[in-house]
Coordinates of C-alpha atoms in Angstrom, one line a residue:
X571 CA -29.1 195.5 51.3
X572 CA -26.7 192.5 51.2
X573 CA -26.4 190.8 54.6
X574 CA -22.9 191.0 56.0
X575 CA -20.9 187.8 55.8
X576 CA -20.5 186.0 59.1
X577 CA -17.2 184.3 59.4
X578 CA -16.0 181.7 61.9
X579 CA -12.3 182.0 62.7
X580 CA -10.6 178.9 64.2
X581 CA -7.8 179.3 66.7
X582 CA -5.9 177.3 69.3
X583 CA -6.7 178.3 72.9
X584 CA -3.4 179.7 74.1
X585 CA -3.1 183.3 75.0
X586 CA -0.7 183.8 72.1
X587 CA -2.9 182.0 69.6
X588 CA -6.0 184.1 70.7
X589 CA -3.9 187.3 70.5
X590 CA -2.8 186.5 67.0
X591 CA -6.3 185.6 65.9
X592 CA -7.6 188.9 67.3
X593 CA -4.9 190.7 65.3
X594 CA -6.3 189.0 62.1
X595 CA -9.8 189.8 63.2
X596 CA -9.0 193.4 63.9
X597 CA -7.1 193.8 60.6
X598 CA -10.0 192.3 58.6
X599 CA -12.6 194.5 60.4
X600 CA -10.5 197.6 59.8
X601 CA -10.6 197.0 56.0
X602 CA -14.1 195.4 55.9
X603 CA -16.2 196.7 58.9
X604 CA -19.3 195.0 57.4
X605 CA -18.0 191.6 58.4
X606 CA -19.0 189.6 61.4
X607 CA -16.2 187.4 62.8
X608 CA -16.6 184.9 65.5
X609 CA -13.6 183.2 67.2
X610 CA -13.9 179.4 67.8
X611 CA -11.3 177.6 69.9
X612 CA -10.2 174.2 68.7
X613 CA -7.7 172.1 70.8
X614 CA -4.9 170.4 68.8
X615 CA -2.9 167.3 69.5
X616 CA 0.1 169.5 70.4
X617 CA -2.1 171.3 73.0
X618 CA -3.3 168.0 74.5
X619 CA 0.1 166.3 74.7
X620 CA 2.0 168.8 76.6
X621 CA 4.5 166.2 77.9
X622 CA 5.5 165.2 74.3
X623 CA 8.8 166.6 73.1
X624 CA 8.3 168.5 69.9
X625 CA 11.3 167.2 68.0
X626 CA 10.5 163.6 69.0
X627 CA 6.9 163.6 67.8
X628 CA 7.7 163.3 64.1
X629 CA 4.3 164.9 63.5
X630 CA 4.5 167.7 61.1
X631 CA 0.9 168.9 61.8
X632 CA 1.1 168.8 65.6
X633 CA -0.6 172.2 66.1
X634 CA -2.6 172.3 62.8
X635 CA -4.4 169.0 61.9
X636 CA -7.6 169.6 63.9
X637 CA -7.8 173.1 62.5
X638 CA -7.3 171.8 59.0
X639 CA -10.0 169.2 59.6
X640 CA -12.5 171.9 60.8
X641 CA -11.6 174.1 57.8
X642 CA -12.1 171.3 55.2
X643 CA -15.5 170.2 56.7
X644 CA -16.7 173.8 56.9
X645 CA -16.9 174.1 60.7
X646 CA -14.8 177.2 60.3
X647 CA -14.1 179.5 57.5
X648 CA -10.5 180.5 58.3
X649 CA -7.8 179.4 60.7
X650 CA -4.9 181.5 62.1
X651 CA -1.5 180.0 62.7
X652 CA 2.0 181.0 63.6
X653 CA 3.4 180.3 60.2
X654 CA 6.3 178.3 61.5
X655 CA 3.8 175.7 62.9
X656 CA 2.1 175.3 59.5
X657 CA 3.4 172.4 57.2
X658 CA 5.0 173.7 54.0
X659 CA 2.5 171.7 51.9
X660 CA -1.1 172.8 52.9
X661 CA -3.8 170.2 53.4
X662 CA -5.7 169.2 50.2
X663 CA -8.2 171.8 49.2
X664 CA -6.7 174.6 51.4
X665 CA -4.2 177.3 51.0
X666 CA -2.6 180.3 52.8
X667 CA -4.9 183.2 52.1
X668 CA -2.9 186.0 53.7
X669 CA 0.3 186.5 55.6
X670 CA 0.4 189.6 57.9
X671 CA 3.4 191.9 58.2
X672 CA 5.7 190.0 60.6
X673 CA 7.2 191.2 63.8
X674 CA 10.9 191.1 64.9
X675 CA 12.3 187.7 64.0
X676 CA 14.9 187.1 66.8
X677 CA 14.8 184.8 69.8
X678 CA 15.1 186.2 73.3
X679 CA 16.9 185.0 76.5
X680 CA 15.0 185.2 79.7
X681 CA 16.6 184.6 83.1
X682 CA 20.1 186.0 82.5
X683 CA 21.4 189.4 81.2
X684 CA 23.3 187.6 78.5
X685 CA 24.5 184.1 77.3
X686 CA 28.0 185.1 78.3
X687 CA 26.8 185.8 81.9
X688 CA 25.6 182.3 82.4
X689 CA 28.1 180.0 84.3
X690 CA 29.5 176.8 82.8
X691 CA 26.9 174.1 83.1
X692 CA 23.9 176.4 83.3
X693 CA 20.7 174.7 81.9
X694 CA 18.7 176.5 79.2
X695 CA 15.2 175.5 78.4
X696 CA 14.2 175.4 74.7
X697 CA 11.7 173.5 72.6
X698 CA 13.9 173.3 69.5
X699 CA 17.0 171.5 68.4
X700 CA 17.6 174.5 66.1
X701 CA 18.4 176.7 69.1
X702 CA 20.1 174.0 71.1
X703 CA 22.6 173.0 68.3
X704 CA 23.4 176.7 67.7
X705 CA 24.0 177.2 71.4
X706 CA 26.3 174.2 71.4
X707 CA 28.4 175.7 68.6
X708 CA 28.8 179.2 70.2
X709 CA 28.5 178.3 73.9
X710 CA 29.6 174.6 74.4
X711 CA 29.9 175.2 78.1
X712 CA 26.1 175.6 78.5
X713 CA 23.5 172.8 78.6
X714 CA 20.1 172.6 77.1
X715 CA 16.9 170.7 77.9
X716 CA 13.5 170.4 76.4
X717 CA 10.7 172.6 77.7
X718 CA 7.0 172.5 76.8
X719 CA 3.9 174.5 77.5
X720 CA 2.6 178.0 76.6
X721 CA 4.6 181.1 77.4
X722 CA 3.2 181.5 81.0
X723 CA 4.0 177.8 81.8
X724 CA 7.5 178.2 80.6
X725 CA 8.0 181.4 82.6
X726 CA 6.7 179.6 85.6
X727 CA 9.1 176.7 85.1
X728 CA 11.9 179.2 84.9
X729 CA 10.7 180.9 88.1
X730 CA 10.6 177.6 90.0
X731 CA 14.3 176.9 89.2
X732 CA 13.9 174.1 86.7
X733 CA 16.1 176.0 84.3
X734 CA 18.7 178.8 84.7
X735 CA 17.3 180.6 81.6
X736 CA 15.0 179.9 78.6
X737 CA 14.8 180.9 75.0
X738 CA 11.6 182.2 73.4
X739 CA 10.6 183.9 70.2
X740 CA 10.5 187.6 70.8
X741 CA 7.5 188.1 68.6
X742 CA 5.3 186.1 70.9
X743 CA 6.5 188.0 74.0
X744 CA 6.0 191.3 72.3
X745 CA 2.5 190.5 71.0
X746 CA 1.4 189.5 74.5
X747 CA 2.8 192.7 75.9
X748 CA 4.8 190.8 78.6
X749 CA 7.0 193.1 80.7
X750 CA 9.6 190.5 81.5
X751 CA 13.3 191.2 81.4
X752 CA 14.9 189.7 78.4
X753 CA 17.8 190.0 76.0
X754 CA 17.3 189.6 72.2
X755 CA 19.8 187.2 70.7
X756 CA 21.4 188.5 67.4
X757 CA 20.5 186.4 64.3
X758 CA 24.2 185.7 63.7
X759 CA 24.3 183.7 66.9
X760 CA 20.8 182.0 66.7
X761 CA 19.3 182.0 63.2
X762 CA 15.5 182.1 63.5
X763 CA 13.2 179.3 62.3
X764 CA 11.7 179.5 58.7
X765 CA 8.6 181.6 58.9
X766 CA 9.3 182.8 62.5
X767 CA 7.2 185.9 63.7
X768 CA 4.8 185.6 60.7
X769 CA 1.1 185.0 61.1
X770 CA -0.7 183.0 58.4
X771 CA -4.4 182.8 57.5
X772 CA -5.5 179.4 56.3
X773 CA -8.6 179.1 54.1
X774 CA -10.3 176.7 51.7
X775 CA -9.1 177.1 48.1
X776 CA -12.6 177.3 46.9
X777 CA -13.6 180.3 49.0
X778 CA -12.9 182.9 46.4
X779 CA -14.9 185.6 48.2
X780 CA -12.8 185.2 51.4
X781 CA -9.6 185.0 49.4
X782 CA -10.5 188.4 47.9
X783 CA -11.2 189.9 51.3
X784 CA -7.9 188.7 52.6
X785 CA -5.9 190.5 49.9
X786 CA -6.4 193.7 51.9
X787 CA -4.3 192.4 54.8
X788 CA -1.7 190.4 53.0
X789 CA 1.9 191.7 53.2
X790 CA 3.7 190.9 50.0
X791 CA 7.3 191.5 51.2
X792 CA 6.7 189.3 54.2
X793 CA 5.2 186.7 52.1
X794 CA 8.2 186.7 49.7
X795 CA 10.7 186.5 52.7
X796 CA 9.0 183.6 54.4
X797 CA 8.3 182.0 51.0
X798 CA 12.0 181.7 50.5
X799 CA 12.7 180.4 54.0
X800 CA 10.0 177.8 53.7
X801 CA 11.1 176.8 50.1
X802 CA 14.5 175.7 51.7
X803 CA 12.6 173.8 54.4
X804 CA 10.5 172.1 51.8
X805 CA 13.4 171.2 49.6
X806 CA 15.1 169.6 52.6
X807 CA 12.1 167.6 53.2
X808 CA 11.5 168.6 56.8
X809 CA 8.8 169.8 59.1
X810 CA 9.0 172.4 62.0
X811 CA 11.2 170.0 64.0
X812 CA 14.1 170.0 61.4
X813 CA 17.2 171.5 62.9
X814 CA 17.1 174.4 60.4
X815 CA 17.4 178.1 60.9
X816 CA 16.7 180.3 57.9
X817 CA 15.7 184.0 57.8
X818 CA 15.4 186.4 54.9
X819 CA 15.3 190.1 55.0
X820 CA 14.4 192.0 51.8
X821 CA 15.3 195.6 51.4
X822 CA 14.8 197.2 48.1
X823 CA 16.2 194.9 45.5
X824 CA 18.5 193.0 47.8
X825 CA 17.8 189.9 49.9
X826 CA 19.9 188.9 52.9
X827 CA 19.7 185.3 53.9
X828 CA 21.0 183.6 57.0
X829 CA 21.0 179.8 57.2
X830 CA 22.0 177.3 59.9
X831 CA 21.5 173.5 59.4
X832 CA 22.6 170.6 61.5
X833 CA 22.6 166.8 61.3
X834 CA 20.0 165.0 63.3
X835 CA 22.5 164.5 66.2
X836 CA 24.0 168.1 65.9
X837 CA 27.6 166.8 65.3
X838 CA 27.7 168.2 61.8
X839 CA 26.5 171.7 61.0
X840 CA 26.6 174.4 58.3
X841 CA 26.1 178.1 58.5
X842 CA 26.1 180.9 56.0
X843 CA 25.1 184.5 55.4
X844 CA 24.5 185.7 51.9
X845 CA 23.4 189.1 50.4
X846 CA 22.4 188.8 46.8
X847 CA 20.0 190.4 44.3
X848 CA 16.3 189.7 45.1
X849 CA 15.8 188.1 41.8
X850 CA 18.5 185.5 42.4
X851 CA 17.3 184.5 45.9
X852 CA 15.2 181.6 44.9
X853 CA 17.7 180.0 42.7
X854 CA 20.3 180.4 45.5
X855 CA 17.9 178.6 48.0
X856 CA 17.4 175.7 45.6
X857 CA 21.1 175.4 44.9
X858 CA 21.9 175.5 48.7
X859 CA 19.3 172.8 49.4
X860 CA 20.9 170.5 46.8
X861 CA 24.4 171.1 48.5
X862 CA 23.0 170.5 52.0
X863 CA 21.3 167.3 50.9
X864 CA 24.6 166.0 49.4
X865 CA 26.8 167.1 52.3
X866 CA 24.4 165.7 54.9
X867 CA 23.5 162.6 52.9
X868 CA 19.8 163.5 53.1

C-alpha cells in the first residue's frame, strides 16, 4: 500500500488566516481523505509591523514574502492566502494551484446602521485608500483614518471609541461566524478590491502531484472572475495598496465589471460599470488599463 502523502500547509496566525487554511484543509480531505495535512503558522512582516500603514509601506508582499520563502525552500508544501494579499506576479518557481469558490464580495459597515446615519465629521476606520476615496466621493462629510490589526483588534478599537464606525470585508466576518451588527455596502457605492473574498492556494510549480490534487477544489468561474480583476491590477502596475476597486461577476456568457480608480491623492477618480459578453471581457480590461494609464499619466 502506498503511504499517504503528508503535506505541510503554511498559514499566517490570525484567526481569519487559520480559518481559511482550515477551509482548504477540509476541502482537500473531503476529496482526498488519504492525505495527512499539518498546519504550520509563519509570521509575516505585515503581522510583525502592526503600526505600519498598509498604503504607506510600498511593500507588495507584506503578508506573503515569508510564506513564499518557506514554500520555495521546501519548509512547507502549500500556503493559503486571501487572494487580494497575493502579488499578481507569483514568486519565481511558484504558482497559484487552486482558487476556492469565493464568498460575498462586498464590504460591510460596523458601528452604524448606515453611512447616511453617520453625522457630519464622523470618523471611519479603514485600512485602504480604495475605500477612503470612494467614501469621499459619495459621502464628503465623513472622515476616514487608517486602522490596523486583525478583525478582533479593529472591533476593539471601534468599541473603545477611537472610531465612529469601521469598514471590513464581509467575507472575513462571515467566515469567522462573527455575530456583530453590520450593514453590507452595495458594490455601486464601494467597489471591492481585486480578488476580494477569494482564497488562493500557493504551491511550487514543480510539485505536479500536488497541483493535480488541487484541481479537485479549484473553482473555474471564480478563477476567471478574479483573473480579470487582477489582470487590470497588473496592467496598472500596482500592488494591493493601489487605490483600485475592480469586481467581476460572471453569469452564463455575460460578465459584469465594476471599476473604481483614483489618483494617489484621491483628487482625480474614475468609475464605470460594464456588462459585456464573457468572451470580450479580457480585451475590455486591457483597453481600460491603457485608457487609465493615459488619463492618470501612469
